[in-house]
Coordinates of C-alpha atoms (C1' of nucleotides) in Angstrom, one line a residue:
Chain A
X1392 CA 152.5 -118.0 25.8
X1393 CA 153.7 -115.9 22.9
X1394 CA 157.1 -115.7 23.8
X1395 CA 159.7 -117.2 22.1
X1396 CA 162.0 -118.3 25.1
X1397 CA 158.9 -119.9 26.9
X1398 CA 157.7 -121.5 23.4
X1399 CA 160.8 -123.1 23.2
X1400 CA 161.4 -124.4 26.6
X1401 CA 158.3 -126.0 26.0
X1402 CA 158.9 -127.4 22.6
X1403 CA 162.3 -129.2 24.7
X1404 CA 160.1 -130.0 27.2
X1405 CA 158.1 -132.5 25.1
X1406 CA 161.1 -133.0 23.6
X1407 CA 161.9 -134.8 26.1
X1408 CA 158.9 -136.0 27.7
X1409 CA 158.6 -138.0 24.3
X1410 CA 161.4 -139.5 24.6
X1411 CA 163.5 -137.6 21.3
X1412 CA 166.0 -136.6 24.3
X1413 CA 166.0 -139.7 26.5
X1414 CA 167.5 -139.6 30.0
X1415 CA 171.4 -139.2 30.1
X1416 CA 171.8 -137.8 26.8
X1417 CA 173.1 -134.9 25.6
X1418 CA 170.9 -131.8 24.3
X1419 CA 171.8 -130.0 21.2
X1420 CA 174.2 -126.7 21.7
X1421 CA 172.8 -123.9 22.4
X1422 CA 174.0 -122.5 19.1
X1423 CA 172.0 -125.5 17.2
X1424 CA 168.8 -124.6 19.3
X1425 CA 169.1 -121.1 18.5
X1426 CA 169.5 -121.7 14.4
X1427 CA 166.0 -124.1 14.2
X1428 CA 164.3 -122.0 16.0
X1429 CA 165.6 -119.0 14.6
X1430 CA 166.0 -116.5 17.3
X1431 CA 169.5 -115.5 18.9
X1432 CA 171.2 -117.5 21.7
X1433 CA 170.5 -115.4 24.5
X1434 CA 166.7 -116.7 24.1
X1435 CA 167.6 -120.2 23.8
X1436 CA 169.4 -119.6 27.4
X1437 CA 166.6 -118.0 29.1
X1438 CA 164.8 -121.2 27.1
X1439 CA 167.2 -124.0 28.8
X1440 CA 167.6 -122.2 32.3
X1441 CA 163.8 -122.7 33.2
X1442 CA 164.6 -126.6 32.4
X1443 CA 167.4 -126.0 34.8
X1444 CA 165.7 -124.6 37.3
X1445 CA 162.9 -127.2 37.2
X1446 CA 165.6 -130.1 37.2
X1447 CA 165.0 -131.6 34.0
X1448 CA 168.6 -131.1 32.6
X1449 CA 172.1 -130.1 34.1
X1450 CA 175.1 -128.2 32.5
X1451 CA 178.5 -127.9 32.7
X1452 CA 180.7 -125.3 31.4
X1453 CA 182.3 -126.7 28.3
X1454 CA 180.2 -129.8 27.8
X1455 CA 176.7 -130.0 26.5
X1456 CA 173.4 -130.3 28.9
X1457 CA 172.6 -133.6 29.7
X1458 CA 169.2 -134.5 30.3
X1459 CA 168.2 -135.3 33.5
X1460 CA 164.6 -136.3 34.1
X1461 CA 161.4 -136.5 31.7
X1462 CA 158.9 -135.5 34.3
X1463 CA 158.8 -131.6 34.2
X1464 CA 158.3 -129.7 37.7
X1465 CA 154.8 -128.6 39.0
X1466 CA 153.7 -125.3 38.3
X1467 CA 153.6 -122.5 40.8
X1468 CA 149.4 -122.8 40.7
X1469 CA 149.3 -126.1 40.9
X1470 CA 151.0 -125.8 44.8
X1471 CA 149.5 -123.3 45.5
X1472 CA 145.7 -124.6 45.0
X1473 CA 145.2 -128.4 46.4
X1474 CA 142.1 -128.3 43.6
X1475 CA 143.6 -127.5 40.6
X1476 CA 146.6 -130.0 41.4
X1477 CA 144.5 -132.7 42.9
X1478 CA 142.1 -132.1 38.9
X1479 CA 146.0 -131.9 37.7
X1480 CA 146.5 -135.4 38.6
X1481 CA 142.9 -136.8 37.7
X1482 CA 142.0 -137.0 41.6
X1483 CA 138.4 -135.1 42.9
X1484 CA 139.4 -132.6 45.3
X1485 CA 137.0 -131.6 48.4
X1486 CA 137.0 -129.0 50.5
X1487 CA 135.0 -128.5 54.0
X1488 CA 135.0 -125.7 56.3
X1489 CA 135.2 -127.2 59.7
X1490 CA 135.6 -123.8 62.2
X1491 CA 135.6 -120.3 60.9
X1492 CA 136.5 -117.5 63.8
X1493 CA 137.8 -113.9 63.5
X1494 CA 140.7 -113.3 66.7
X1495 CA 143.6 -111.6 66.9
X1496 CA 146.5 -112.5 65.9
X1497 CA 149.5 -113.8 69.0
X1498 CA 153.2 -112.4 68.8
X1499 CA 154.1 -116.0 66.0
X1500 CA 150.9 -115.5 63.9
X1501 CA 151.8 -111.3 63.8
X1502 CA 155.2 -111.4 62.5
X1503 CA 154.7 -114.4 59.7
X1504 CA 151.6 -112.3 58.9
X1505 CA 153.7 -108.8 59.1
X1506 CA 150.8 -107.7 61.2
X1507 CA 150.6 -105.2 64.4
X1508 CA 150.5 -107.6 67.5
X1509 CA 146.8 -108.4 68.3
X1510 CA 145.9 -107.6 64.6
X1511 CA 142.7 -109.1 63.8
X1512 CA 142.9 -112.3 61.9
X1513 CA 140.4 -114.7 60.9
X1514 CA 141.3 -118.6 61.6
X1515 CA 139.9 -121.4 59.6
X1516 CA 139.7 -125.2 59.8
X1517 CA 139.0 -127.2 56.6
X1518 CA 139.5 -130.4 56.1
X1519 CA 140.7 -131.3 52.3
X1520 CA 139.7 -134.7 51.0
X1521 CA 141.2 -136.9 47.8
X1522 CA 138.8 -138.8 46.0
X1523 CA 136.3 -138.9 48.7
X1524 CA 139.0 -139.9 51.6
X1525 CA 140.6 -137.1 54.0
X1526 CA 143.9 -135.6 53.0
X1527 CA 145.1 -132.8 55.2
X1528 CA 143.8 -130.6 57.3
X1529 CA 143.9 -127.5 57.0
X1530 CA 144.8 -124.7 60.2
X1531 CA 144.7 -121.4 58.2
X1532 CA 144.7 -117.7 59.7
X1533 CA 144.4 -114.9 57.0
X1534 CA 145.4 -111.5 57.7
X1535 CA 142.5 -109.1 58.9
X1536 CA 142.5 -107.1 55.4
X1537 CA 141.3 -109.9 53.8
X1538 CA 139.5 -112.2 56.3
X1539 CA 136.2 -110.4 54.8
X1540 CA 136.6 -111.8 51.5
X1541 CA 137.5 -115.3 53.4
X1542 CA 134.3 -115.5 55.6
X1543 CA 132.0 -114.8 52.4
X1544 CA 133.4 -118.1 50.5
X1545 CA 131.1 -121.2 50.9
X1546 CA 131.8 -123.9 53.0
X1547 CA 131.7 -126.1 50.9
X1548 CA 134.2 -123.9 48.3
X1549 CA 136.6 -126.3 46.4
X1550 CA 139.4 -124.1 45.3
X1551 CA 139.7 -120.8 47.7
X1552 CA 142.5 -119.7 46.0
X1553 CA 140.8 -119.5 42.4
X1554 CA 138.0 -118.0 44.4
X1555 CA 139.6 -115.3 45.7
X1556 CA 141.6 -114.5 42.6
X1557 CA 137.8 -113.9 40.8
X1558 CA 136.0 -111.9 44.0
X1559 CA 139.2 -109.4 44.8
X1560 CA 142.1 -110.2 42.0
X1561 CA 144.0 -111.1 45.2
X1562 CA 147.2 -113.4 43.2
X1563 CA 149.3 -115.4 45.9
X1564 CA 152.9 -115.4 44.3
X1565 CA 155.6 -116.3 46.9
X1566 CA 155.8 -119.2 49.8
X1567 CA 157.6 -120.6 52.0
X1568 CA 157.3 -123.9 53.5
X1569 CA 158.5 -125.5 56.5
X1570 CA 158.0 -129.3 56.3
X1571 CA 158.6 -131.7 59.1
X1572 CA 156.7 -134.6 61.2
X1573 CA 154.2 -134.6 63.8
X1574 CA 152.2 -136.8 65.7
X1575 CA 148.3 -137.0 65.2
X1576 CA 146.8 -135.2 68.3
X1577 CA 142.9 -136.1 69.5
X1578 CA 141.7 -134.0 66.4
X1579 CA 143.8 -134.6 63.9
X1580 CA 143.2 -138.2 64.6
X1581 CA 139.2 -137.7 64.5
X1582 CA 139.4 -135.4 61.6
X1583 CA 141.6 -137.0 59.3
X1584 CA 140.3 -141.0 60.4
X1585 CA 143.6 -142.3 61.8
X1586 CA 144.8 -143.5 65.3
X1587 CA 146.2 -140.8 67.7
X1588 CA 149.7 -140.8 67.2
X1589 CA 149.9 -141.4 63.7
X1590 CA 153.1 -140.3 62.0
X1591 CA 151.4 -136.6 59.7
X1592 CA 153.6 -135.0 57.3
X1593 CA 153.3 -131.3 58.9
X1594 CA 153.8 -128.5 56.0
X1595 CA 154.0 -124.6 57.6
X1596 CA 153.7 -122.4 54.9
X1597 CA 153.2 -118.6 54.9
X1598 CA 152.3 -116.7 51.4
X1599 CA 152.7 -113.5 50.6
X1600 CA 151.1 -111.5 47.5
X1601 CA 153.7 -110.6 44.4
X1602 CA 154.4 -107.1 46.5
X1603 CA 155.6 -109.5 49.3
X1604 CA 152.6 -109.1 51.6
X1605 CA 151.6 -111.9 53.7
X1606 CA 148.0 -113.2 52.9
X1607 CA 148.2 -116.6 55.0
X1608 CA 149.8 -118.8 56.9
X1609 CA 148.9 -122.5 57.7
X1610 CA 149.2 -125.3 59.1
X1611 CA 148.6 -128.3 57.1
X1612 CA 149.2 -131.7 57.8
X1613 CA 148.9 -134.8 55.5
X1614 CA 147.9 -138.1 56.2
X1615 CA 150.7 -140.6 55.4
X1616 CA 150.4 -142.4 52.0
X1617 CA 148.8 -140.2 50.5
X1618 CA 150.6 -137.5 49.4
X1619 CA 154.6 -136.8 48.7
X1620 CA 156.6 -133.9 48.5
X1621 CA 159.1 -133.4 45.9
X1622 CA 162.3 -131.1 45.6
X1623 CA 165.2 -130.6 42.5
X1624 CA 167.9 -128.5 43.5
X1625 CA 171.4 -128.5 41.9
X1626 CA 174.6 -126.0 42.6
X1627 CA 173.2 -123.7 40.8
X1628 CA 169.0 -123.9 42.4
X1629 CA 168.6 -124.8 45.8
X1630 CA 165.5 -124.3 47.1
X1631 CA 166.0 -126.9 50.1
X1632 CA 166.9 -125.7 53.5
X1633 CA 167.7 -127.9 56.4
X1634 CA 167.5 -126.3 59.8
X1635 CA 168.1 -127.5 63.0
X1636 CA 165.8 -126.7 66.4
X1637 CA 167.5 -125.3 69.2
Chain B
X954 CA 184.7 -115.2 43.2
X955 CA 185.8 -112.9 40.1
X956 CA 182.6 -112.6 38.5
X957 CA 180.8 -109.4 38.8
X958 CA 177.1 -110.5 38.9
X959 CA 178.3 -113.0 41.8
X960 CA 179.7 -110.2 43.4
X961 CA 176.9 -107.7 42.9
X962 CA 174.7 -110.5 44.2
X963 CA 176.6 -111.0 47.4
X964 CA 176.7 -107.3 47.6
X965 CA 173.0 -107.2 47.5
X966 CA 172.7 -110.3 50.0
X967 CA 174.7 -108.4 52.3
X968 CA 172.7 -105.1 52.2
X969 CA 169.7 -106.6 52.7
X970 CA 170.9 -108.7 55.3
X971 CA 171.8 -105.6 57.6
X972 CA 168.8 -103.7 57.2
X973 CA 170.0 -101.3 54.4
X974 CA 166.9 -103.0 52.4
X975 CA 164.3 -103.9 55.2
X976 CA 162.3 -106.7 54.3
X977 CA 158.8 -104.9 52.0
X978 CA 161.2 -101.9 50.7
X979 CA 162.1 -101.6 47.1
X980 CA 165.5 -102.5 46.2
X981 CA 167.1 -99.8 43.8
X982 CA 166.1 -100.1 39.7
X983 CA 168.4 -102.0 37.1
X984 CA 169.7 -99.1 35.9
X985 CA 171.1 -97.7 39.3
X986 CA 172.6 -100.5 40.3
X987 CA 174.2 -100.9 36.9
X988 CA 175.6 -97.6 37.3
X989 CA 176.4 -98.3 40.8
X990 CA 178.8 -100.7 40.3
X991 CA 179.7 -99.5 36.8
X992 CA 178.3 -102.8 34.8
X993 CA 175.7 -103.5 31.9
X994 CA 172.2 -103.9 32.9
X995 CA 172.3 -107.7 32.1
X996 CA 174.4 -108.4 34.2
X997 CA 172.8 -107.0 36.7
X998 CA 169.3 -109.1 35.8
X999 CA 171.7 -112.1 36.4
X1000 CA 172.3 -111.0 40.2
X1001 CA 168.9 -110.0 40.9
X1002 CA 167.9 -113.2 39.4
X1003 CA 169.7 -115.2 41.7
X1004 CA 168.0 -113.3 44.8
X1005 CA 165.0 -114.6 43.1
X1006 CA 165.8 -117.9 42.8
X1007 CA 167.2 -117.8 46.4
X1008 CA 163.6 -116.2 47.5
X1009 CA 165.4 -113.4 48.7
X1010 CA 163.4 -110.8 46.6
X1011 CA 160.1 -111.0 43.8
X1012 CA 160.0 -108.9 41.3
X1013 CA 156.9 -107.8 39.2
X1014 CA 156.9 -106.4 35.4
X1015 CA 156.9 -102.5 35.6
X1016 CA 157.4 -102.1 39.7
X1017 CA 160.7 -102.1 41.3
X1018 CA 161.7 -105.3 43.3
X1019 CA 160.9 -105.8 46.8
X1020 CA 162.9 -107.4 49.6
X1021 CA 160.8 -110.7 50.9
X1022 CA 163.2 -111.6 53.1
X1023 CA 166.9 -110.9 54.6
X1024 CA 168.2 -115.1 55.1
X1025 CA 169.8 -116.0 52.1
X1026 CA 169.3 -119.6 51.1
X1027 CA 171.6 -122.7 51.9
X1028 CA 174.1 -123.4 49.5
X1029 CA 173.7 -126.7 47.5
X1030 CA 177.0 -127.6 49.2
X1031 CA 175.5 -127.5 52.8
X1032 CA 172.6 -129.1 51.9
X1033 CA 174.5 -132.0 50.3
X1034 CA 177.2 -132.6 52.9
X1035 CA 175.3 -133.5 56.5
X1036 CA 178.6 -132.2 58.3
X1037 CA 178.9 -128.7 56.9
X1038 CA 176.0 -128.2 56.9
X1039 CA 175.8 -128.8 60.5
X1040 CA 179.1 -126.8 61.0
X1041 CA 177.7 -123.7 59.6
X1042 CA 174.6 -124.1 62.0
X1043 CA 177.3 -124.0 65.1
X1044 CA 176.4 -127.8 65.7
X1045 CA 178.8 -130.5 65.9
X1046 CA 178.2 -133.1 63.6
X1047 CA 179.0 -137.0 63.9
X1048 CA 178.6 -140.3 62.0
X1049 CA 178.9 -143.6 62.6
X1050 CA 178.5 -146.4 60.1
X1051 CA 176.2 -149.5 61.6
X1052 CA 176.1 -151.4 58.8
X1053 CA 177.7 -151.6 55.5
X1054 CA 177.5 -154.7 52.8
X1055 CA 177.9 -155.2 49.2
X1056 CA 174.8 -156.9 47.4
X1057 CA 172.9 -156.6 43.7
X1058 CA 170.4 -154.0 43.0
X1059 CA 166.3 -155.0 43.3
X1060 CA 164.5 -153.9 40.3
X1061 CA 163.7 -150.0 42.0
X1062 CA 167.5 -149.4 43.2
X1063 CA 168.5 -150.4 39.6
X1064 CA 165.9 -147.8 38.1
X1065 CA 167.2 -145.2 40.4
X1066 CA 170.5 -145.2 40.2
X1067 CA 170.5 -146.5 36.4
X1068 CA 172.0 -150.0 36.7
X1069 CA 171.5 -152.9 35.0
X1070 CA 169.0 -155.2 37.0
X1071 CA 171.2 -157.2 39.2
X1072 CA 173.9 -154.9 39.1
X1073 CA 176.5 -154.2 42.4
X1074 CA 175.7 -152.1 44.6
X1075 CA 176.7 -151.0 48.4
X1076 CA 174.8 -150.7 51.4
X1077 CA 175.4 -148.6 54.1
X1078 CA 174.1 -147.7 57.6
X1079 CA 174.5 -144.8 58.9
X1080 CA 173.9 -143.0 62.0
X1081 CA 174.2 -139.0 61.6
X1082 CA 174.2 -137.3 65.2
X1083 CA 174.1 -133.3 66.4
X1084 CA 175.5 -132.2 69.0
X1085 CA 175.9 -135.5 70.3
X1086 CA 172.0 -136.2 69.5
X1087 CA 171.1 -139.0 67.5
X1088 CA 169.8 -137.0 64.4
X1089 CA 168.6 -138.9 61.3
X1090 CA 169.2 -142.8 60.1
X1091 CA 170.4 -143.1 57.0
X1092 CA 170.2 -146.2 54.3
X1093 CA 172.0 -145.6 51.6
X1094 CA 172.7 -147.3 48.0
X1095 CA 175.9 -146.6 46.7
X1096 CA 176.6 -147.3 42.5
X1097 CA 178.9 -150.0 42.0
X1098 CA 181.4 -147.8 40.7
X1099 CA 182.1 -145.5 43.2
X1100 CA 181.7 -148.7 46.3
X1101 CA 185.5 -149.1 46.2
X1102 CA 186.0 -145.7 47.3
X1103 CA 182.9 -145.5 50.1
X1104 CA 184.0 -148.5 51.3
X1105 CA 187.6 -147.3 52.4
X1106 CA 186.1 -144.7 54.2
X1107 CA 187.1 -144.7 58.0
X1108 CA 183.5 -146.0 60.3
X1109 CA 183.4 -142.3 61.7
X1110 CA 183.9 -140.6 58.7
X1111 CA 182.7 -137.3 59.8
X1112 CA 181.3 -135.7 55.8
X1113 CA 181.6 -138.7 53.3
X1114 CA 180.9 -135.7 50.7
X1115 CA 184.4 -134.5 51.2
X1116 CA 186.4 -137.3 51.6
X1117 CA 184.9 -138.9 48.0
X1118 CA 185.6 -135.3 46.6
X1119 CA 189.6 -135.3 47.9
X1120 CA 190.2 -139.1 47.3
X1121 CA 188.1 -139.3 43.9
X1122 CA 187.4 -135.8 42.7
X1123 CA 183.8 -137.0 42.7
X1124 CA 181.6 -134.2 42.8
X1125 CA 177.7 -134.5 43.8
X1126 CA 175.6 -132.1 41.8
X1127 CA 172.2 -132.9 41.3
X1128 CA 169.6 -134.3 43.8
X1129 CA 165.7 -135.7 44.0
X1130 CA 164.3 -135.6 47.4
X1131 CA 160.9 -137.1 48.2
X1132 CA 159.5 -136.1 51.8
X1133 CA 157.4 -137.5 53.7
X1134 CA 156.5 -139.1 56.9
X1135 CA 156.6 -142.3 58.8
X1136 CA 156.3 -144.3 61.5
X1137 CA 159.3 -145.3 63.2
X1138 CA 160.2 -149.3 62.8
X1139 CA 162.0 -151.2 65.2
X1140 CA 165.5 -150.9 64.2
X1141 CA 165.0 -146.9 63.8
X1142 CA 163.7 -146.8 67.2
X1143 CA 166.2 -148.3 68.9
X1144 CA 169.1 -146.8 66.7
X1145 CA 167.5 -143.6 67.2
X1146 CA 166.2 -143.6 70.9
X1147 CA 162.5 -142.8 70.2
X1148 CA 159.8 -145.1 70.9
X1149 CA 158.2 -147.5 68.1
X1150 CA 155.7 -145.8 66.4
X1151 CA 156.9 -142.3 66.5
X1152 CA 156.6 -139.9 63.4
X1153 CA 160.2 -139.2 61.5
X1154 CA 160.4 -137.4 58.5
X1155 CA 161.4 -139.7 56.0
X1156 CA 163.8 -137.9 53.0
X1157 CA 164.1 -140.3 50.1
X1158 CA 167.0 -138.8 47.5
X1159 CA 169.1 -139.6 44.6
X1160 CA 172.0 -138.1 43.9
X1161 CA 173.7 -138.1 40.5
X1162 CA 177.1 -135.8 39.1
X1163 CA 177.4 -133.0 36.8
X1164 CA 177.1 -135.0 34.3
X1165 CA 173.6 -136.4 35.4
X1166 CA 175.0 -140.0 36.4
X1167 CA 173.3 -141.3 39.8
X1168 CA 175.5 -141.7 42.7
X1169 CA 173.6 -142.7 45.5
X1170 CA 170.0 -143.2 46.5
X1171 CA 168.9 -142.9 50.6
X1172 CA 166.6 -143.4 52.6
X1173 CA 167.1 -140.7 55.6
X1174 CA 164.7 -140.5 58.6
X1175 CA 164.8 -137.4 61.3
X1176 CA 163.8 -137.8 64.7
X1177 CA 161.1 -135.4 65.2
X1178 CA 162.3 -132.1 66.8
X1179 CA 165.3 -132.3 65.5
X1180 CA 165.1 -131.0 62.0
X1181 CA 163.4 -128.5 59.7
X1182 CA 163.1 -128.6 56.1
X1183 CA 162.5 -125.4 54.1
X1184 CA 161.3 -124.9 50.4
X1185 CA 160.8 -121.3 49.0
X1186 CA 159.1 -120.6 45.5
X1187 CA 157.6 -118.3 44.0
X1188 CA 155.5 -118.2 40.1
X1189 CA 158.9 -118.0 38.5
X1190 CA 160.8 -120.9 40.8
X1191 CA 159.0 -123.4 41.6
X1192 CA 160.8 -126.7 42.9
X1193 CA 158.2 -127.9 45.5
X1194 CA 156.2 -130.9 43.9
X1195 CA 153.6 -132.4 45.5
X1196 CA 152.3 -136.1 44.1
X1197 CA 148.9 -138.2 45.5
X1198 CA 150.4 -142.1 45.7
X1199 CA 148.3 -144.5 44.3
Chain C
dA1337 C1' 136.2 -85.2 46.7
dA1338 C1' 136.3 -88.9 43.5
dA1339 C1' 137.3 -90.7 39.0
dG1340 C1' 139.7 -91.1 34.9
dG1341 C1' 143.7 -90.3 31.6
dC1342 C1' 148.5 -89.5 30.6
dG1343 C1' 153.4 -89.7 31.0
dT1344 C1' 157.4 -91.5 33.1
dC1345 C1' 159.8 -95.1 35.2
dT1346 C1' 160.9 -100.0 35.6
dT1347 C1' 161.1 -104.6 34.4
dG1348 C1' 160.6 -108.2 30.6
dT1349 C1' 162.0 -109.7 26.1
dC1350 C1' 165.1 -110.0 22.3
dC1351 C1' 169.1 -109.3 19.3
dA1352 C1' 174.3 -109.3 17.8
dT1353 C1' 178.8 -109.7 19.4
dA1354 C1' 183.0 -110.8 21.9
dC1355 C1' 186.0 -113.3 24.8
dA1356 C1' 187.1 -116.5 28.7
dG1357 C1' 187.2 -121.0 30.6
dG1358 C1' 186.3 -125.7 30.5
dT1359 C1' 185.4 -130.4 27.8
dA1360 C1' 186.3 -134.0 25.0
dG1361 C1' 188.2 -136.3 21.2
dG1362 C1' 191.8 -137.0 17.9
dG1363 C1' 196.6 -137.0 16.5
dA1364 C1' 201.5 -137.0 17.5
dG1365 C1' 205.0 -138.9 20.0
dT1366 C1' 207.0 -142.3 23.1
Chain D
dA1124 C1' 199.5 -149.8 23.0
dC1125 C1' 199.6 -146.0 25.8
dT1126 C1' 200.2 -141.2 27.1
dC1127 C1' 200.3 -136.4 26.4
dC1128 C1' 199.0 -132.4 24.1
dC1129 C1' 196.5 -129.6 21.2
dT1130 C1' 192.5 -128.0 18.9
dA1131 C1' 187.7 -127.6 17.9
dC1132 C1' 183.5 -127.0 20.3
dC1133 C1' 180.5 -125.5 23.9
dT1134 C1' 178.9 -123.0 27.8
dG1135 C1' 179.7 -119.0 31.0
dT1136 C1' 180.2 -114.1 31.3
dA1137 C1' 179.7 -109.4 29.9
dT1138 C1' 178.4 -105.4 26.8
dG1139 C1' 175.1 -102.4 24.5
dG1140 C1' 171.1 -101.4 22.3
dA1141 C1' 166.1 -101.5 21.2
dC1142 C1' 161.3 -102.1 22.1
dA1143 C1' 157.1 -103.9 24.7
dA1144 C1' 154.3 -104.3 28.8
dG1145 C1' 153.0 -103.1 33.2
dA1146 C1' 152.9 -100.0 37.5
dC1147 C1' 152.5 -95.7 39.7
dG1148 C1' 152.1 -90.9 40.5
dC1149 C1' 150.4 -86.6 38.9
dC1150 C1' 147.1 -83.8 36.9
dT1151 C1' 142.9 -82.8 34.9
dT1152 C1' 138.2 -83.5 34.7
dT1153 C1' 133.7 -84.5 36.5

DNA sequence: AAAGGCGTCTTGTCCATACAGGTAGGGAGT
DNA sequence: ACTCCCTACCTGTATGGACAAGACGCCTTT
């Protein structure tokens, strides 16, 4: 972190988080900001529009940012990998490989994963657990030219993502999820331990590589109370799509 | 629309939306498209970077950009207002209030829309329908100070966003949502003509002004099949939080 | 043919400056 | 006491320049 716009969006970030800029009140001006830390106001911008982004202050043309939230937004890793945010928020994360089979891929599956229809694909089952009780479950398909690396991971493997990232170097850097609810079917129910017909938050997501190629997509669905989803947005971020079915 | 990196932006949204950037190509460097439209390169870095916010392109030190995909996110506005949102779909939208009291804030509404304990608030029921379709339920808090105004509101106000904006200039800016899912209670079943028991997708949000003052908290719940939500991030933009309940 | 090194291109970071557009508070006038 | 206006301040927009860091293709070497 040696650059100066990220060291001081973190420096406001405690800030805040401690309570120097409480909730509602207004943040210094950007000229201010840009004397004590001695750099020029362009950096204090780039510095104050990552808090924007994440939804920890607002601003207005003509007035001063007003602070918005202490808690700061996750970090891109964090989503990403269910271990590194489950250790993120002092839970133990598990991991089980349930089914493992290589296929190929039908017409759906082939254009999330920007694949030639029937490309191979390798499909995955895992059950995630919090603390010792099931949390999702897990209905992955990778894309053929890296199923290999896939099928060599343990069963038992706790974080595939950081796994990966050490075997090939593969880095996932874009997503998009599709949230909505579903009831438990037969295995979800027997899986996850709840009745058939349980309310499950289902989460689609497909991610693609910092190039833009697709590397997964899955279909992941949560066991109620134990896990929320969280979205900022403002005029200026919106990240939150509604969309209706046909 | 007179600023230039809004307009270069839409330019670029539009290009890539018919297929002059296909979705994996590299979009032209800085410097072209500075010279293109006969601009500085910063402001062309602030179009590109609201593709990137909108997920629209990635970007990666030293390589040119690449298209990830050719729908350009929702605008805050449709996301905020049920009926535009739906208009811009091709759906009809429709409301109906059920219910709507005034009462005091319990000790979590208070926190949320920072009242005083005890404070006035306003409860409303609302039933949102598409195309005719019972869509979501809605139970919202309104602050005490802007109650007068909701309350005046005709039963079958069709966007409550608009009429607030042209009778009080009120403007919604900011919002938390919290997803989830649930089972469907008694009164949502039979409001919403699924059975007891079935899975909605519960969307609990705040919504505060420019200035960062809450507005309104809700508690919206989708009939399954009705509604998708959509989040995109990437390592730069990430919005999506997930959180374990206790 | 495969491996490594080099140079060019592109994006990321940072600076200094200028002006436009909007906010908010204080002072003058009613 | 109240309203209106005006001014100082702040953020938004845009320019132009400079250097650093990473990616990629080409060419040489092995």
């Amino acid at each position: 972190m040696t650059r100066r716009h990220e060291q001081i969006a973190e420096a406001l970030r405690t800030a805040i988080g401690d309570g120097r800029h409480p909730v509602g009140s207004a943040l210094p001006s950007e000229a201010e900001l840009a004397a004590a830390h001695g750099v020029s106001r362009g950096t204090v911008r780039q510095a104050v529009s990552a808090l924007e982004a994440e939804g920890m202050v607002g601003s207005r043309q003509g007035a001063r940012r007003v602070v918005l939230s202490t808690s700061p937004s996750q970090s891109f890793a964090e989503l990403r990998s269910f271990a590194q945010w489950a250790r993120g928020g002092g839970h133990t994360p598990g991991g089980l490989v349930l089914e493992s089979a290589p296929g190929r891929a039908d017409g759906e599956e082939a254009a999330l994963l920007q694949l030639p229809p029937g490309g191979e694909v390798l499909r995955v089952l895992r059950l995630r657990t919090l603390d010792g009780e099931p949390a999702l479950l897990e209905r992955t398909v990778y894309a053929g030219w890296i199923a290999a690396a896939v099928a060599q991971l343990p069963d038992d493997c706790e974080s595939v993502t950081q796994e990966l990232y050490e075997r090939t170097g593969l880095v996932f850097a874009h997503g998009e999820h599709h949230l909505d609810a579903v009831a438990a079917g037969t295995e979800d129910s027997r899986r996850l331990g709840v009745r058939r017909g349980s309310p499950l938050l289902r989460v689609r997501r497909t991610t693609t590589t910092p190039e833009g190629r697709p590397v997964e997509t899955s279909d992941d669905r949560y066991r109620p109370g134990s896990v929320v989803f969280t979205v900022r947005n403002s005029t200026r971020t919106n990240p939150l799509v509604r969309s209706a079915l046909a």
